[in-house]
C-alpha cells in the first residue's frame, strides 16, 4: 500500500481542509446536468450542510465525493486525497450514511456493525470494542442482539450512523440523515450528530432539505438549487444578510407614520399596508424601545405588534424567489419505514 | 489477502441471511420433487412406449443403461435446479443494488472483484445445497434412483465435481448479469427466455441421440449436456473404465474450460457494471 506516501505528497491535509471541491460538474449518461460547477471547502471538525430542495444536486454531490459517481469536470479532494486518482484512499478515510437504510434486516444489529467493520478491514477484536462504544453512543445497546427487522425507523437510522463510524473515519457523509423521522426522533438524531462532532472531532458533510435541521446543526451551510450553489455561510450570517428581524406593527391611527419610523436609528426598511407597518431591524434590541417610546409620546396606540426572526426559509425565498416549502413534495418515507 | 477476506465476509452475510430463512429452500426442493416424482413418472419412456417384452428394458435402450428413468433423470434434474437457482439467485443481487446496499459496498475500501466473486460464491453454495437435497429426493422416491453395486464416495465426489463446475460457469454468467441489470423485471424476463431452452436443448431430460440433427448439434456443445452426462456415467456405472472413463474425463475438461472462461468474461462484465455511474 502506498497510501502513506500519497498523504505526504498531497499536503491538502496540513491546512485543515477536509473536503475541497473546485468547479465540480456532473452530467449523467442521459445528458442530465445534475451539478453545475460548484465549489466549496469544508474545514476540519466542521458540520457542513448542503441545503436544497429535492433534485437540487445534493445526492449527486455526495456521490461524487464518496466515489460512487464519476466527476465529469472539475476537481475534488477528500481527506487530502484526490477523488479521481485515489478513490480507494478516499474510501478508507470516509464513513457514509446513505439516504437508504442499508442495514440488513435479517441480521442482528451487532452483526451489521461487524460486517461493516470487516468491509473496512478493522481487526475483529477492535471492531467488537468499538461496536460496543458506538451502540452505547446511539442508545442501541439493548437492541444489539435483535434482528434489524424489529427496529423502528429511528433505530435503523441510528444503527446506520454507527455502521458508518466503526472504522473511525475522518469525515462522515450523511445524506438526509433524518429523512422520514418524526420531529422528536429527528432532534434526538441532531443530538447524536453534535456529540459525535464534538467528542470525536469528526468532520460532517450532510445534506438536508429541512431548514431547521441546517439551522440547528450546521456550522456552515451552502444553499444549492438547480445544481448550483446560490449562497454559503454560517446560518446566522445568511439570515443577517436579510437585513435583520421583521417587526410588524398595527396602529390605531390614520396618520402616515412611515417617515417617523424611518427617522428612528437602526431601522433599515419600512413598508406600509393600511395601518400596518413592516419594519426591518438589523438591531432589534436598540430600535424597539425607541419605536415604542416614540409612538407613546405621539399618543398613538399600538393595536398589534409582532416580531419574527429571519429563517433560512426566508433566505431561500430571497435567493431563489420561491419558497422551499412549495418545492418539497411531502417526503414519502421508504416503504420499509412505513411498515416498521 | 484482503480481497479474499472481503469475499468471505460478503458471502458469509448472504448465507447467514439464507439460512435464517429456511423457507427459501422450499421452492428449490419443490422443483426437485416435481421433476423427479411427477415428470419422472409421467414422461417415463417405459410407460410411454408399450413394450413387447414385459421387462420394459427396450424402452430405456437409449438411456445409457439406466435401470429406471428416474435414475437417468436425476443428473439432468439437478442440472436444471442449478440453472434455475443460479438464474434467480441474481434477484438478491439486484435487490442489493435497489436497496442501496451495493452503494455502501462501492464506497467501502474493498475490491470490486470481491463483490463479483462473493455473488458467484453465494449462489453456488445455495444451489449446491439444493443439488445435494435433490439427490436425496431421487434416492427416496418409489421406483427412483438406483445406484449400482460398489458405488463409493469417490463416485459421489466425481458427480458433484461435474455439477460444481457447471454451477461455477452459470453462477458467473448470472452474477455478472444481475450486477449489470437495474431491475428485477428485466432479470426475470431474460432468465425465463434463457433457462428453459437451455435445458430442453440438452441431454438433461432425454438422450440427445434421439434428437433431430440440428438440435443434437446444439445439445452436444451445451455444458448442461456435458455435466449431466458426466454425472450420469457415474450414477449408472459406479467406477468408470475404458471409453466411459474417457468420456467422463472429456466432459470434465470441457466444464473446467467453460467455468474458467465464463469466470473471466463475467468478471470483465461485472467490473464494467460496478464502475462509478
Coordinates of C-alpha atoms in Angstrom, one line a residue:
Chain A
X1 CA 0.0 0.0 0.0
X2 CA 1.3 3.4 -1.0
X3 CA -1.3 5.4 0.9
X4 CA 1.2 6.9 3.4
X5 CA 3.3 8.2 0.6
X6 CA 0.4 9.8 -1.1
X7 CA -0.6 11.5 2.1
X8 CA 2.8 13.2 2.2
X9 CA 2.7 14.2 -1.4
X10 CA -0.6 15.9 -1.1
X11 CA -0.4 18.5 1.6
X12 CA -4.0 19.5 1.5
X13 CA -4.3 17.7 4.8
X14 CA -2.0 20.2 6.5
X15 CA -4.2 23.3 6.3
X16 CA -7.2 21.6 7.8
X17 CA -9.3 21.5 4.6
X18 CA -11.0 18.1 4.7
X19 CA -13.1 18.5 1.6
X20 CA -12.4 20.7 -1.3
X21 CA -14.5 20.9 -4.5
X22 CA -13.5 23.0 -7.4
X23 CA -15.9 23.7 -10.3
X24 CA -17.5 20.2 -10.0
X25 CA -19.7 19.3 -12.8
X26 CA -21.8 16.1 -13.1
X27 CA -23.5 15.2 -16.3
X28 CA -25.1 11.8 -16.2
X29 CA -25.1 9.5 -19.2
X30 CA -28.7 10.6 -20.0
X31 CA -27.3 14.1 -20.5
X32 CA -28.9 15.4 -17.3
X33 CA -26.7 18.0 -15.7
X34 CA -27.2 17.3 -12.1
X35 CA -24.4 19.5 -10.7
X36 CA -23.2 22.6 -12.5
X37 CA -19.8 24.0 -11.5
X38 CA -19.9 24.0 -7.7
X39 CA -17.0 24.9 -5.5
X40 CA -16.7 24.8 -1.7
X41 CA -14.4 23.8 1.1
X42 CA -15.1 22.1 4.4
X43 CA -12.7 22.5 7.2
X44 CA -11.7 20.0 9.8
X45 CA -14.2 19.5 12.6
X46 CA -16.9 21.4 10.8
X47 CA -20.5 20.3 10.3
X48 CA -21.2 21.4 6.8
X49 CA -24.8 21.3 5.4
X50 CA -25.9 21.1 1.9
X51 CA -29.4 22.6 1.9
X52 CA -31.7 22.4 -1.1
X53 CA -35.0 21.1 -2.4
X54 CA -35.3 17.6 -3.8
X55 CA -33.5 17.2 -7.0
X56 CA -31.2 20.2 -6.4
X57 CA -28.0 18.1 -6.8
X58 CA -27.3 17.3 -3.2
X59 CA -27.1 13.5 -3.5
X60 CA -25.1 13.7 -6.7
X61 CA -22.5 15.8 -5.0
X62 CA -22.3 13.3 -2.1
X63 CA -22.0 10.5 -4.7
X64 CA -19.1 12.2 -6.4
X65 CA -17.3 12.9 -3.2
X66 CA -17.8 9.3 -2.0
X67 CA -16.5 7.9 -5.3
X68 CA -19.9 6.5 -6.3
X69 CA -20.4 8.8 -9.2
X70 CA -17.6 9.9 -11.6
X71 CA -16.7 13.5 -11.8
X72 CA -17.5 14.9 -15.3
X73 CA -15.5 18.1 -14.8
X74 CA -13.6 19.8 -12.0
X75 CA -11.6 18.6 -9.1
X76 CA -12.4 17.3 -5.7
X77 CA -10.2 16.2 -2.8
X78 CA -11.4 14.4 0.3
X79 CA -9.2 14.0 3.4
X80 CA -6.3 15.1 1.3
X81 CA -6.7 12.6 -1.5
X82 CA -7.7 13.4 -5.0
X83 CA -11.1 11.7 -5.5
X84 CA -10.5 10.9 -9.2
X85 CA -6.9 9.5 -8.9
X86 CA -7.0 7.9 -5.4
X87 CA -10.6 6.6 -4.9
X88 CA -9.5 3.8 -2.6
X89 CA -7.7 6.1 -0.2
X90 CA -10.8 8.3 -0.1
X91 CA -12.9 5.2 0.7
X92 CA -10.6 4.3 3.5
X93 CA -10.9 7.8 5.1
X94 CA -14.7 8.3 4.9
X95 CA -17.8 7.0 6.5
X96 CA -21.0 7.1 4.5
X97 CA -24.5 7.1 5.9
X98 CA -26.7 6.8 2.8
X99 CA -30.2 8.0 2.4
X100 CA -31.5 4.5 2.0
X101 CA -31.4 2.2 5.1
X102 CA -28.9 -0.5 4.0
X103 CA -28.6 -2.4 7.3
X104 CA -29.6 -5.9 6.7
X105 CA -33.0 -6.8 8.2
X106 CA -32.3 -10.4 8.6
X107 CA -29.1 -9.7 10.6
X108 CA -28.8 -8.5 14.1
X109 CA -27.7 -5.0 14.9
X110 CA -24.3 -6.2 16.1
X111 CA -23.8 -8.4 13.0
X112 CA -24.4 -5.4 10.8
X113 CA -21.8 -3.5 12.6
X114 CA -19.3 -6.3 12.5
X115 CA -19.9 -6.7 8.7
X116 CA -19.3 -3.1 8.2
X117 CA -16.1 -3.3 10.2
X118 CA -14.9 -6.2 8.1
X119 CA -15.5 -4.4 4.9
X120 CA -13.3 -1.6 6.2
X121 CA -10.6 -4.0 7.3
X122 CA -10.9 -3.3 11.0
X123 CA -9.4 -6.2 13.1
X124 CA -12.3 -8.1 14.8
X125 CA -11.3 -7.5 18.4
X126 CA -11.0 -3.8 17.7
X127 CA -14.3 -3.9 15.9
X128 CA -16.1 -5.6 18.8
X129 CA -14.9 -2.9 21.3
X130 CA -15.8 -0.1 19.0
X131 CA -19.2 -1.6 18.2
X132 CA -19.9 -1.6 21.9
X133 CA -18.9 2.0 22.3
X134 CA -20.9 3.1 19.3
X135 CA -24.0 1.2 20.3
X136 CA -23.9 3.0 23.7
X137 CA -23.4 6.3 21.9
X138 CA -26.6 5.8 19.8
X139 CA -28.5 4.2 22.6
X140 CA -28.9 0.8 20.9
X141 CA -27.1 -1.4 23.5
X142 CA -30.3 -3.2 24.4
X143 CA -31.2 -3.9 20.8
X144 CA -27.8 -5.1 19.6
X145 CA -28.8 -8.7 19.6
X146 CA -32.1 -8.2 17.9
X147 CA -32.7 -8.5 14.2
X148 CA -32.9 -5.2 12.4
X149 CA -36.4 -6.0 11.1
X150 CA -37.7 -5.5 14.6
X151 CA -36.2 -1.9 14.8
X152 CA -38.1 1.3 14.4
X153 CA -37.2 3.8 11.7
X154 CA -35.3 5.9 14.2
X155 CA -33.4 2.9 15.5
X156 CA -32.4 2.0 11.9
X157 CA -31.1 5.4 11.2
X158 CA -29.0 5.3 14.4
X159 CA -27.6 1.9 13.6
X160 CA -26.8 3.2 10.1
X161 CA -24.9 6.0 11.6
X162 CA -23.0 3.7 13.8
X163 CA -22.2 1.5 10.8
X164 CA -20.6 4.5 9.1
X165 CA -18.3 5.2 12.1
X166 CA -16.8 1.8 13.0
X167 CA -13.6 2.4 11.2
X168 CA -13.2 5.8 12.8
X169 CA -13.4 7.8 9.5
X170 CA -12.1 11.4 9.4
X171 CA -15.2 12.5 7.5
X172 CA -18.7 11.3 7.8
X173 CA -21.0 11.8 4.8
X174 CA -24.7 11.8 5.7
X175 CA -27.4 12.0 3.0
X176 CA -30.6 13.2 4.5
X177 CA -29.9 11.7 7.9
X178 CA -33.3 12.4 9.3
X179 CA -35.5 11.7 6.3
X180 CA -38.8 10.2 7.3
X181 CA -38.3 10.6 11.0
X182 CA -40.8 12.3 13.3
X183 CA -39.8 15.6 14.9
X184 CA -38.8 14.1 18.2
X185 CA -36.6 11.4 16.8
X186 CA -35.1 14.0 14.5
X187 CA -34.0 16.2 17.3
X188 CA -32.5 13.2 19.0
X189 CA -30.5 12.4 15.9
X190 CA -29.2 16.0 15.9
X191 CA -28.0 15.4 19.4
X192 CA -26.0 12.3 18.3
X193 CA -24.5 14.2 15.4
X194 CA -23.5 17.1 17.7
X195 CA -22.0 14.7 20.2
X196 CA -20.0 12.9 17.5
X197 CA -18.8 16.1 16.0
X198 CA -17.8 17.5 19.4
X199 CA -16.3 14.4 21.1
X200 CA -14.5 12.8 18.1
X201 CA -13.6 15.9 16.2
X202 CA -15.4 14.4 13.3
X203 CA -15.9 16.4 10.1
X204 CA -19.5 16.0 9.0
X205 CA -20.8 16.7 5.5
X206 CA -24.6 16.4 5.4
X207 CA -27.4 17.1 3.0
X208 CA -30.9 18.1 4.1
X209 CA -34.0 19.7 2.9
X210 CA -35.1 20.5 6.4
X211 CA -34.3 24.1 7.0
X212 CA -34.5 23.9 10.8
X213 CA -32.0 21.0 10.6
X214 CA -29.4 23.0 8.8
X215 CA -30.1 25.9 11.1
X216 CA -29.7 24.0 14.3
X217 CA -26.9 21.6 13.3
X218 CA -24.6 23.1 10.8
X219 CA -21.6 25.4 11.3
X220 CA -21.9 26.4 7.7
X221 CA -24.4 25.8 5.0
X222 CA -24.5 26.0 1.3
X223 CA -27.8 26.5 -0.4
X224 CA -27.9 24.5 -3.6
X225 CA -30.6 24.8 -6.2
X226 CA -30.8 23.5 -9.7
X227 CA -27.2 22.2 -9.5
X228 CA -25.5 25.4 -8.4
X229 CA -24.6 26.9 -5.1
X230 CA -26.6 30.1 -4.6
X231 CA -25.0 31.2 -1.3
X232 CA -23.0 29.8 1.5
X233 CA -22.0 30.8 5.0
X234 CA -22.9 30.4 8.7
X235 CA -26.7 30.1 9.0
X236 CA -26.6 33.3 11.2
X237 CA -24.7 35.2 8.6
X238 CA -27.1 34.2 5.9
X239 CA -30.0 35.4 8.0
X240 CA -28.3 38.7 8.8
X241 CA -28.0 39.3 5.1
X242 CA -31.7 39.5 5.0
X243 CA -31.3 42.8 6.9
X244 CA -32.4 41.7 10.3
X245 CA -35.6 40.9 12.2
X246 CA -39.1 41.9 10.9
X247 CA -41.3 43.9 13.2
X248 CA -45.0 44.2 12.3
X249 CA -46.9 47.0 14.0
X250 CA -50.5 47.8 13.6
X251 CA -51.6 51.2 14.9
X252 CA -55.0 52.7 15.5
X253 CA -54.2 56.0 13.8
X254 CA -54.9 57.3 10.3
X255 CA -51.6 59.2 10.2
X256 CA -48.8 58.1 7.9
X257 CA -46.0 57.1 10.2
X258 CA -43.6 55.9 7.5
X259 CA -41.3 58.9 7.9
X260 CA -41.5 58.6 11.7
X261 CA -40.3 55.0 11.6
X262 CA -37.6 55.9 9.0
X263 CA -36.3 58.6 11.3
X264 CA -35.5 56.1 14.1
X265 CA -32.0 55.0 14.2
X266 CA -31.3 51.3 13.2
X267 CA -34.4 51.0 11.1
X268 CA -33.4 49.8 7.7
X269 CA -36.7 49.4 5.8
X270 CA -40.3 50.3 6.3
X271 CA -43.3 49.3 4.3
X272 CA -46.9 50.2 4.9
X273 CA -50.2 48.5 4.2
X274 CA -53.3 50.2 5.5
X275 CA -52.4 50.9 9.1
X276 CA -49.9 48.0 9.4
X277 CA -46.2 48.6 9.0
X278 CA -43.4 46.1 8.3
X279 CA -40.2 47.3 9.7
X280 CA -36.8 45.7 9.1
X281 CA -34.5 46.0 12.1
X282 CA -30.8 45.0 12.0
X283 CA -30.5 45.5 15.7
X284 CA -33.9 45.0 17.3
X285 CA -32.8 45.5 20.9
X286 CA -31.8 49.1 20.2
X287 CA -34.6 50.1 17.8
X288 CA -37.6 48.5 19.6
X289 CA -37.6 50.7 22.7
X290 CA -37.2 53.9 20.6
X291 CA -40.2 52.9 18.4
X292 CA -42.4 52.1 21.4
X293 CA -41.4 55.3 23.2
X294 CA -41.8 57.5 20.1
X295 CA -45.3 56.1 19.5
X296 CA -46.5 56.6 23.1
X297 CA -45.1 60.2 23.1
X298 CA -47.2 60.9 20.0
X299 CA -50.1 59.4 21.8
X300 CA -50.6 56.7 19.2
X301 CA -51.9 53.4 20.4
X302 CA -50.4 50.1 19.2
X303 CA -53.2 47.6 18.5
X304 CA -51.0 44.8 17.4
X305 CA -47.3 44.1 17.5
X306 CA -45.4 41.0 16.4
X307 CA -41.8 40.2 15.6
X308 CA -40.2 37.5 13.5
X309 CA -36.6 36.3 13.5
X310 CA -35.4 35.7 9.9
X311 CA -35.3 32.0 9.0
X312 CA -33.3 30.1 6.4
X313 CA -36.6 29.6 4.6
X314 CA -36.7 33.4 4.1
X315 CA -33.1 33.3 2.9
X316 CA -34.0 30.6 0.4
X317 CA -37.1 32.6 -0.7
X318 CA -35.0 35.7 -1.2
X319 CA -32.3 33.9 -3.2
X320 CA -34.3 31.7 -5.4
X321 CA -37.5 33.7 -5.5
X322 CA -39.6 30.8 -4.3
X323 CA -40.3 29.0 -1.1
X324 CA -38.6 25.7 -0.4
X325 CA -41.8 24.5 1.2
X326 CA -43.6 24.8 -2.1
X327 CA -40.9 22.8 -3.8
X328 CA -40.9 19.9 -1.5
X329 CA -43.5 17.2 -2.0
X330 CA -44.3 15.6 1.3
X331 CA -41.3 13.4 1.7
X332 CA -42.7 9.9 1.5
X333 CA -40.7 7.7 3.8
X334 CA -39.4 4.5 2.1
X335 CA -41.8 1.6 2.3
X336 CA -39.8 -0.3 4.9
X337 CA -40.0 2.5 7.4
X338 CA -43.8 2.7 7.0
X339 CA -44.2 -1.0 7.6
X340 CA -41.9 -0.9 10.7
Chain B
X1 CA -5.4 -11.4 1.4
X2 CA -7.8 -8.6 1.8
X3 CA -9.8 -9.3 -1.4
X4 CA -10.2 -12.9 -0.1
X5 CA -11.4 -11.8 3.3
X6 CA -13.8 -9.3 1.7
X7 CA -15.3 -12.1 -0.5
X8 CA -15.7 -14.4 2.6
X9 CA -17.3 -11.6 4.6
X10 CA -19.8 -10.8 1.9
X11 CA -20.6 -14.4 1.2
X12 CA -21.0 -15.0 4.9
X13 CA -23.6 -12.3 5.1
X14 CA -25.6 -13.7 2.2
X15 CA -25.5 -17.2 3.5
X16 CA -26.4 -16.2 7.0
X17 CA -29.5 -14.5 5.6
X18 CA -30.3 -17.6 3.6
X19 CA -30.1 -20.0 6.5
X20 CA -32.1 -17.7 8.8
X21 CA -35.0 -18.1 6.4
X22 CA -35.2 -21.8 5.8
X23 CA -38.3 -21.4 3.7
X24 CA -36.1 -20.1 0.9
X25 CA -35.1 -23.7 0.3
X26 CA -38.7 -24.8 -0.4
X27 CA -39.2 -23.7 -4.0
X28 CA -35.9 -25.4 -5.0
X29 CA -36.8 -28.6 -3.2
X30 CA -40.3 -28.5 -4.8
X31 CA -38.8 -28.2 -8.2
X32 CA -36.7 -31.3 -7.4
X33 CA -39.8 -33.3 -6.2
X34 CA -42.0 -32.1 -9.1
X35 CA -39.5 -33.0 -11.8
X36 CA -38.4 -36.3 -10.3
X37 CA -41.7 -37.7 -9.0
X38 CA -44.1 -36.2 -11.5
X39 CA -42.1 -35.6 -14.7
X40 CA -40.1 -38.7 -14.0
X41 CA -43.2 -40.8 -13.9
X42 CA -45.4 -39.1 -16.4
X43 CA -42.6 -39.0 -19.1
X44 CA -41.2 -42.3 -18.2
X45 CA -40.4 -44.0 -21.6
X46 CA -41.1 -47.3 -20.0
X47 CA -44.7 -46.3 -19.7
X48 CA -45.0 -44.2 -22.8
X49 CA -43.8 -46.8 -25.2
X50 CA -45.7 -50.1 -24.7
X51 CA -43.0 -52.7 -24.9
X52 CA -43.4 -56.2 -26.3
X53 CA -41.2 -57.6 -23.5
X54 CA -42.7 -57.5 -20.1
X55 CA -39.4 -56.1 -18.6
X56 CA -39.7 -52.8 -20.5
X57 CA -35.9 -52.8 -20.8
X58 CA -36.0 -52.0 -24.5
X59 CA -37.7 -48.6 -23.9
X60 CA -34.7 -47.5 -21.9
X61 CA -32.2 -48.7 -24.5
X62 CA -31.0 -45.2 -25.5
X63 CA -30.8 -44.2 -21.8
X64 CA -27.2 -45.3 -21.2
X65 CA -28.1 -48.4 -19.3
X66 CA -30.0 -46.7 -16.6
X67 CA -32.2 -49.2 -14.7
X68 CA -35.1 -46.7 -14.3
X69 CA -35.9 -43.5 -16.0
X70 CA -35.5 -41.5 -12.7
X71 CA -32.0 -42.9 -12.4
X72 CA -31.4 -41.4 -15.9
X73 CA -33.2 -38.2 -15.0
X74 CA -31.6 -37.4 -11.6
X75 CA -28.4 -35.8 -13.1
X76 CA -30.5 -33.8 -15.5
X77 CA -32.9 -32.5 -12.9
X78 CA -30.0 -31.5 -10.7
X79 CA -28.5 -29.5 -13.6
X80 CA -31.9 -27.9 -14.2
X81 CA -32.1 -27.0 -10.5
X82 CA -28.6 -25.4 -10.8
X83 CA -29.7 -23.4 -13.8
X84 CA -32.9 -22.1 -12.2
X85 CA -31.2 -21.3 -8.9
X86 CA -28.2 -19.5 -10.4
X87 CA -30.6 -17.5 -12.6
X88 CA -33.0 -16.5 -9.8
X89 CA -30.1 -16.1 -7.3
X90 CA -29.4 -12.9 -9.1
X91 CA -32.5 -11.4 -7.7
X92 CA -30.8 -10.9 -4.4
X93 CA -28.0 -9.0 -6.1
X94 CA -30.4 -6.7 -8.0
X95 CA -32.2 -6.1 -4.7
X96 CA -28.8 -5.2 -3.1
X97 CA -28.4 -2.5 -5.7
X98 CA -32.0 -1.3 -5.4
X99 CA -31.9 -1.1 -1.6
X100 CA -28.6 0.8 -1.7
X101 CA -26.5 -2.0 -0.1
X102 CA -24.3 -2.2 -3.2
X103 CA -23.5 1.5 -2.9
X104 CA -22.3 1.0 0.7
X105 CA -20.0 -1.7 -0.7
X106 CA -18.8 0.6 -3.5
X107 CA -18.0 3.4 -1.1
X108 CA -16.1 0.9 1.2
X109 CA -12.4 0.2 0.6
X110 CA -13.0 -3.3 -0.8
X111 CA -12.0 -4.6 -4.2
X112 CA -14.7 -4.6 -6.9
X113 CA -13.6 -8.2 -7.6
X114 CA -14.8 -9.3 -4.1
X115 CA -18.3 -8.1 -4.9
X116 CA -18.4 -10.2 -8.0
X117 CA -16.8 -13.3 -6.5
X118 CA -19.0 -13.2 -3.4
X119 CA -22.0 -13.1 -5.7
X120 CA -20.7 -16.1 -7.6
X121 CA -19.9 -18.0 -4.4
X122 CA -23.1 -17.3 -2.6
X123 CA -25.2 -18.5 -5.5
X124 CA -23.0 -21.6 -6.0
X125 CA -23.3 -22.6 -2.3
X126 CA -27.1 -22.1 -2.2
X127 CA -27.6 -24.1 -5.4
X128 CA -25.2 -26.9 -4.4
X129 CA -27.1 -27.4 -1.2
X130 CA -30.3 -27.9 -3.3
X131 CA -28.3 -30.3 -5.5
X132 CA -27.5 -32.5 -2.5
X133 CA -31.1 -32.4 -1.4
X134 CA -32.4 -33.3 -4.9
X135 CA -30.0 -36.3 -5.0
X136 CA -31.6 -37.4 -1.7
X137 CA -35.1 -36.9 -3.0
X138 CA -34.3 -39.0 -6.1
X139 CA -33.0 -41.7 -3.8
X140 CA -36.1 -42.0 -1.6
X141 CA -38.9 -41.7 -4.0
X142 CA -40.5 -45.0 -5.1
X143 CA -39.1 -46.5 -8.3
X144 CA -36.5 -43.8 -8.1
X145 CA -32.7 -43.5 -8.3
X146 CA -31.0 -46.9 -8.2
X147 CA -27.2 -46.8 -7.6
X148 CA -25.0 -49.6 -8.9
X149 CA -23.3 -52.1 -6.7
X150 CA -20.0 -50.9 -5.5
X151 CA -20.9 -47.2 -5.7
X152 CA -18.5 -45.3 -3.5
X153 CA -17.6 -42.0 -2.1
X154 CA -15.2 -41.1 -4.9
X155 CA -18.0 -41.7 -7.4
X156 CA -20.1 -39.3 -5.4
X157 CA -17.4 -36.7 -5.4
X158 CA -17.0 -37.1 -9.1
X159 CA -20.7 -36.5 -9.7
X160 CA -20.7 -33.3 -7.6
X161 CA -17.5 -32.1 -9.2
X162 CA -19.3 -32.1 -12.5
X163 CA -22.2 -30.2 -11.0
X164 CA -20.0 -27.7 -9.3
X165 CA -18.1 -26.9 -12.5
X166 CA -21.4 -26.3 -14.3
X167 CA -22.5 -24.3 -11.3
X168 CA -19.5 -22.1 -11.3
X169 CA -19.9 -21.2 -15.0
X170 CA -23.6 -20.5 -14.7
X171 CA -23.1 -18.5 -11.5
X172 CA -20.5 -16.3 -13.2
X173 CA -22.9 -15.5 -16.1
X174 CA -25.9 -14.8 -13.9
X175 CA -23.9 -12.8 -11.3
X176 CA -22.5 -10.6 -14.0
X177 CA -26.0 -10.2 -15.5
X178 CA -27.5 -9.4 -12.1
X179 CA -24.8 -6.8 -11.3
X180 CA -25.4 -5.2 -14.8
X181 CA -29.2 -5.1 -14.7
X182 CA -31.1 -2.5 -12.6
X183 CA -34.5 -4.1 -12.4
X184 CA -35.8 -7.4 -11.2
X185 CA -38.3 -7.4 -14.1
X186 CA -35.7 -7.4 -16.8
X187 CA -33.7 -10.1 -15.0
X188 CA -36.8 -12.3 -14.7
X189 CA -37.5 -11.7 -18.4
X190 CA -34.1 -12.7 -19.5
X191 CA -34.0 -15.7 -17.2
X192 CA -37.3 -17.0 -18.5
X193 CA -36.2 -16.6 -22.0
X194 CA -32.9 -18.4 -21.5
X195 CA -33.2 -21.1 -18.9
X196 CA -35.9 -23.5 -20.3
X197 CA -34.4 -23.5 -23.9
X198 CA -31.0 -24.1 -22.4
X199 CA -32.4 -27.2 -20.5
X200 CA -34.5 -28.5 -23.4
X201 CA -31.7 -28.2 -25.9
X202 CA -29.6 -30.6 -23.7
X203 CA -29.4 -34.2 -22.8
X204 CA -30.6 -33.4 -19.3
X205 CA -34.1 -34.9 -19.6
X206 CA -33.8 -37.2 -22.6
X207 CA -30.8 -38.6 -24.5
X208 CA -29.6 -36.3 -27.3
X209 CA -29.1 -39.3 -29.5
X210 CA -32.9 -39.2 -30.2
X211 CA -32.9 -35.5 -31.2
X212 CA -33.1 -34.3 -34.8
X213 CA -29.7 -33.4 -36.2
X214 CA -29.8 -29.6 -35.7
X215 CA -30.9 -30.0 -32.1
X216 CA -28.4 -32.7 -31.4
X217 CA -25.6 -30.3 -32.6
X218 CA -26.7 -27.7 -30.1
X219 CA -27.2 -30.2 -27.3
X220 CA -23.7 -31.7 -27.8
X221 CA -22.0 -28.4 -27.1
X222 CA -24.3 -27.5 -24.3
X223 CA -22.5 -27.6 -21.0
X224 CA -25.7 -28.9 -19.3
X225 CA -25.4 -32.0 -21.6
X226 CA -21.7 -32.4 -20.5
X227 CA -22.4 -32.1 -16.8
X228 CA -25.5 -34.4 -16.8
X229 CA -23.6 -36.9 -19.0
X230 CA -20.6 -36.9 -16.7
X231 CA -22.7 -37.3 -13.5
X232 CA -24.9 -39.9 -15.1
X233 CA -22.0 -42.0 -16.2
X234 CA -21.0 -42.4 -12.5
X235 CA -24.6 -42.7 -11.3
X236 CA -25.3 -45.6 -13.7
X237 CA -21.9 -47.4 -13.7
X238 CA -20.2 -46.5 -10.5
X239 CA -16.4 -46.6 -11.1
X240 CA -15.6 -46.0 -14.7
X241 CA -13.4 -47.9 -17.1
X242 CA -12.4 -47.7 -20.7
X243 CA -14.4 -45.5 -23.0
X244 CA -16.8 -44.4 -20.3
X245 CA -13.8 -43.0 -18.3
X246 CA -12.6 -41.1 -21.3
X247 CA -16.0 -39.6 -22.0
X248 CA -16.2 -38.5 -18.3
X249 CA -12.7 -37.0 -18.4
X250 CA -13.5 -35.2 -21.7
X251 CA -16.7 -33.8 -20.2
X252 CA -14.9 -32.6 -17.1
X253 CA -12.2 -30.8 -19.1
X254 CA -14.9 -29.2 -21.2
X255 CA -16.6 -28.0 -18.0
X256 CA -13.3 -26.7 -16.5
X257 CA -12.8 -24.6 -19.6
X258 CA -16.4 -23.5 -19.5
X259 CA -16.1 -22.4 -15.9
X260 CA -12.8 -20.6 -16.3
X261 CA -13.8 -18.7 -19.5
X262 CA -17.1 -17.6 -18.0
X263 CA -15.5 -16.6 -14.7
X264 CA -13.2 -14.2 -16.7
X265 CA -15.9 -12.9 -19.0
X266 CA -18.2 -12.4 -16.1
X267 CA -15.5 -10.6 -14.2
X268 CA -14.9 -8.2 -17.0
X269 CA -18.7 -7.5 -17.3
X270 CA -19.0 -7.1 -13.6
X271 CA -16.1 -4.7 -13.4
X272 CA -17.8 -2.6 -16.0
X273 CA -21.1 -2.7 -14.2
X274 CA -19.6 -1.7 -10.9
X275 CA -17.9 1.4 -12.3
X276 CA -18.9 4.8 -10.9
X277 CA -22.0 6.0 -12.6

